[in-house]
Amino acid sequence: INSQMLRPIQILLIEDSPSDAHLTLRRLKTAKVLNHLHWVEDGESAMEFLHNEGEYIDAPRPDLILLDLNLPGMDGREVLHEVKLDPNLKRIPVVILTTSADEQDILRAYNLNANCYITKPVDIQQFLDIVGLIEDFWLAAVKLPPQ
């Protein structure tokens, strides 16, 4: 039996916009695939979560990271860089979900080994649809690396 089917998929959302985070949470609550969404608002908290430090001492290892690039303090590019350099974290797929459609941001994200890059739509329904596509692809179709 596939162990991934026996436990919820752990998702770490790194997003400084409460409205975008709540929309993502709302959409993933209705997902066909059982998941637990953990939300942090900045890069420093994300790294603490990933390294089980501070208030995140008991945080689960994420199966998937949804990462905004434009964060206060340590930004998403730095988080991506650190995650992909870390031998214990580098296999976790990182989906960039950001407002930036800048070509340099897209290139840099892929150069830092992002697994995909999605520009957030401004329209709420389109945003929910995009999160639904992420769910269908990353939670239902893709075989995630074992923990």
Short mmCIF file of C-alpha atoms in Angstrom, two decimals:
data_model
loop_
_atom_site.label_atom_id
_atom_site.label_comp_id
_atom_site.label_asym_id
_atom_site.label_seq_id
_atom_site.Cartn_x
_atom_site.Cartn_y
_atom_site.Cartn_z
CA ILE A 1 0.00 0.00 0.00
CA ASN A 2 1.28 3.44 -0.95
CA SER A 3 2.24 5.26 2.25
CA GLN A 4 1.36 8.58 0.58
CA MET A 5 -2.27 7.41 0.45
CA LEU A 6 -2.33 6.63 4.17
CA ARG A 7 -1.34 10.07 5.41
CA PRO A 8 -2.28 13.63 4.46
CA ILE A 9 0.02 15.53 2.15
CA GLN A 10 1.80 18.24 4.15
CA ILE A 11 1.89 21.59 2.34
CA LEU A 12 3.88 24.60 3.51
CA LEU A 13 2.48 27.88 2.19
CA ILE A 14 4.94 30.77 2.48
CA GLU A 15 2.81 33.82 1.76
CA ASP A 16 2.69 37.30 3.30
CA SER A 17 -0.77 38.17 1.95
CA PRO A 18 -3.44 36.98 4.42
CA SER A 19 -6.14 37.20 1.73
CA ASP A 20 -4.16 35.00 -0.71
CA ALA A 21 -3.32 32.58 2.10
CA HIS A 22 -6.98 32.30 3.14
CA LEU A 23 -8.10 31.76 -0.46
CA THR A 24 -5.50 29.01 -0.86
CA LEU A 25 -6.55 27.43 2.44
CA ARG A 26 -10.22 27.63 1.46
CA ARG A 27 -9.61 25.98 -1.89
CA LEU A 28 -7.38 23.21 -0.52
CA LYS A 29 -9.90 22.38 2.23
CA THR A 30 -12.18 21.08 -0.51
CA ALA A 31 -9.39 19.09 -2.18
CA LYS A 32 -9.99 15.51 -3.23
CA VAL A 33 -6.63 14.62 -1.70
CA LEU A 34 -6.30 14.81 2.08
CA ASN A 35 -3.83 17.55 2.96
CA HIS A 36 -2.69 19.74 5.83
CA LEU A 37 -1.80 23.29 4.89
CA HIS A 38 0.69 25.08 7.15
CA TRP A 39 1.03 28.83 6.61
CA VAL A 40 3.93 31.12 7.48
CA GLU A 41 4.15 34.79 6.48
CA ASP A 42 7.88 35.34 5.93
CA GLY A 43 11.13 33.68 4.92
CA GLU A 44 12.60 33.54 8.41
CA SER A 45 9.56 31.67 9.74
CA ALA A 46 9.69 29.36 6.72
CA MET A 47 13.28 28.37 7.48
CA GLU A 48 12.44 27.84 11.17
CA PHE A 49 9.54 25.61 10.10
CA LEU A 50 11.74 23.62 7.70
CA HIS A 51 14.50 23.20 10.30
CA ASN A 52 12.09 22.48 13.21
CA GLU A 53 13.30 25.47 15.19
CA GLY A 54 11.58 27.82 17.65
CA GLU A 55 7.80 27.52 17.68
CA TYR A 56 8.02 24.99 14.83
CA ILE A 57 9.93 22.33 16.79
CA ASP A 58 7.22 19.75 16.01
CA ALA A 59 6.46 20.90 12.46
CA PRO A 60 6.04 18.12 9.92
CA ARG A 61 8.33 17.92 6.91
CA PRO A 62 6.39 19.35 3.96
CA ASP A 63 5.72 17.23 0.89
CA LEU A 64 5.22 20.40 -1.15
CA ILE A 65 6.13 24.08 -0.70
CA LEU A 66 4.05 26.92 -2.19
CA LEU A 67 6.32 29.96 -2.16
CA ASP A 68 5.66 33.63 -2.80
CA LEU A 69 8.74 35.52 -3.99
CA ASN A 70 7.97 38.93 -2.53
CA LEU A 71 8.16 38.45 1.23
CA PRO A 72 9.20 40.85 3.99
CA GLY A 73 12.73 40.29 5.32
CA MET A 74 14.18 37.13 3.80
CA ASP A 75 12.42 36.97 0.43
CA GLY A 76 11.23 33.95 -1.51
CA ARG A 77 14.32 33.85 -3.73
CA GLU A 78 16.53 33.44 -0.64
CA VAL A 79 14.21 30.77 0.78
CA LEU A 80 14.29 28.87 -2.52
CA HIS A 81 18.09 29.13 -2.65
CA GLU A 82 18.49 27.80 0.90
CA VAL A 83 15.97 24.97 0.43
CA LYS A 84 17.58 23.75 -2.79
CA LEU A 85 21.11 23.89 -1.27
CA ASP A 86 20.09 21.83 1.76
CA PRO A 87 20.58 18.07 1.20
CA ASN A 88 17.70 17.33 3.60
CA LEU A 89 15.24 19.69 1.87
CA LYS A 90 16.25 19.90 -1.79
CA ARG A 91 13.93 17.11 -2.97
CA ILE A 92 10.81 18.89 -1.67
CA PRO A 93 9.05 20.31 -4.73
CA VAL A 94 8.80 24.11 -4.62
CA VAL A 95 5.99 25.80 -6.55
CA ILE A 96 6.50 29.53 -6.98
CA LEU A 97 3.12 31.27 -6.65
CA THR A 98 3.69 34.99 -6.99
CA THR A 99 2.36 38.20 -8.51
CA SER A 100 5.59 38.76 -10.46
CA ALA A 101 5.51 38.01 -14.17
CA ASP A 102 9.01 39.50 -14.57
CA GLU A 103 11.19 37.44 -16.90
CA GLN A 104 14.21 37.85 -14.63
CA ASP A 105 12.25 36.50 -11.65
CA ILE A 106 11.08 33.52 -13.72
CA LEU A 107 14.61 32.76 -14.95
CA ARG A 108 16.14 33.18 -11.53
CA ALA A 109 13.54 30.90 -9.91
CA TYR A 110 14.22 28.12 -12.42
CA ASN A 111 17.97 28.67 -12.11
CA LEU A 112 17.51 28.13 -8.36
CA ASN A 113 15.72 24.83 -9.18
CA ALA A 114 12.11 25.84 -8.61
CA ASN A 115 9.82 23.04 -9.75
CA CYS A 116 7.35 25.38 -11.41
CA TYR A 117 6.46 29.06 -11.61
CA ILE A 118 2.89 30.35 -11.51
CA THR A 119 1.86 34.00 -11.71
CA LYS A 120 -1.09 34.72 -9.41
CA PRO A 121 -4.15 36.00 -11.22
CA VAL A 122 -5.74 39.14 -9.75
CA ASP A 123 -9.27 37.76 -10.17
CA ILE A 124 -10.39 35.74 -7.12
CA GLN A 125 -12.11 32.99 -9.12
CA GLN A 126 -9.09 32.63 -11.40
CA PHE A 127 -6.87 32.44 -8.30
CA LEU A 128 -9.05 29.65 -6.86
CA ASP A 129 -8.91 27.88 -10.24
CA ILE A 130 -5.09 28.08 -10.23
CA VAL A 131 -4.94 26.58 -6.73
CA GLY A 132 -7.27 23.86 -8.01
CA LEU A 133 -4.85 23.13 -10.85
CA ILE A 134 -1.97 22.96 -8.37
CA GLU A 135 -4.03 20.49 -6.34
CA ASP A 136 -4.92 18.36 -9.37
CA PHE A 137 -1.34 18.22 -10.58
CA TRP A 138 0.87 18.25 -7.46
CA LEU A 139 -1.44 16.41 -5.05
CA ALA A 140 -3.23 13.99 -7.37
CA ALA A 141 -1.04 13.35 -10.44
CA VAL A 142 2.56 13.77 -9.28
CA LYS A 143 4.39 11.10 -7.32
CA LEU A 144 6.00 13.13 -4.51
CA PRO A 145 9.38 12.03 -3.12
CA PRO A 146 9.17 9.80 -0.01
CA GLN A 147 10.04 11.41 3.31
#
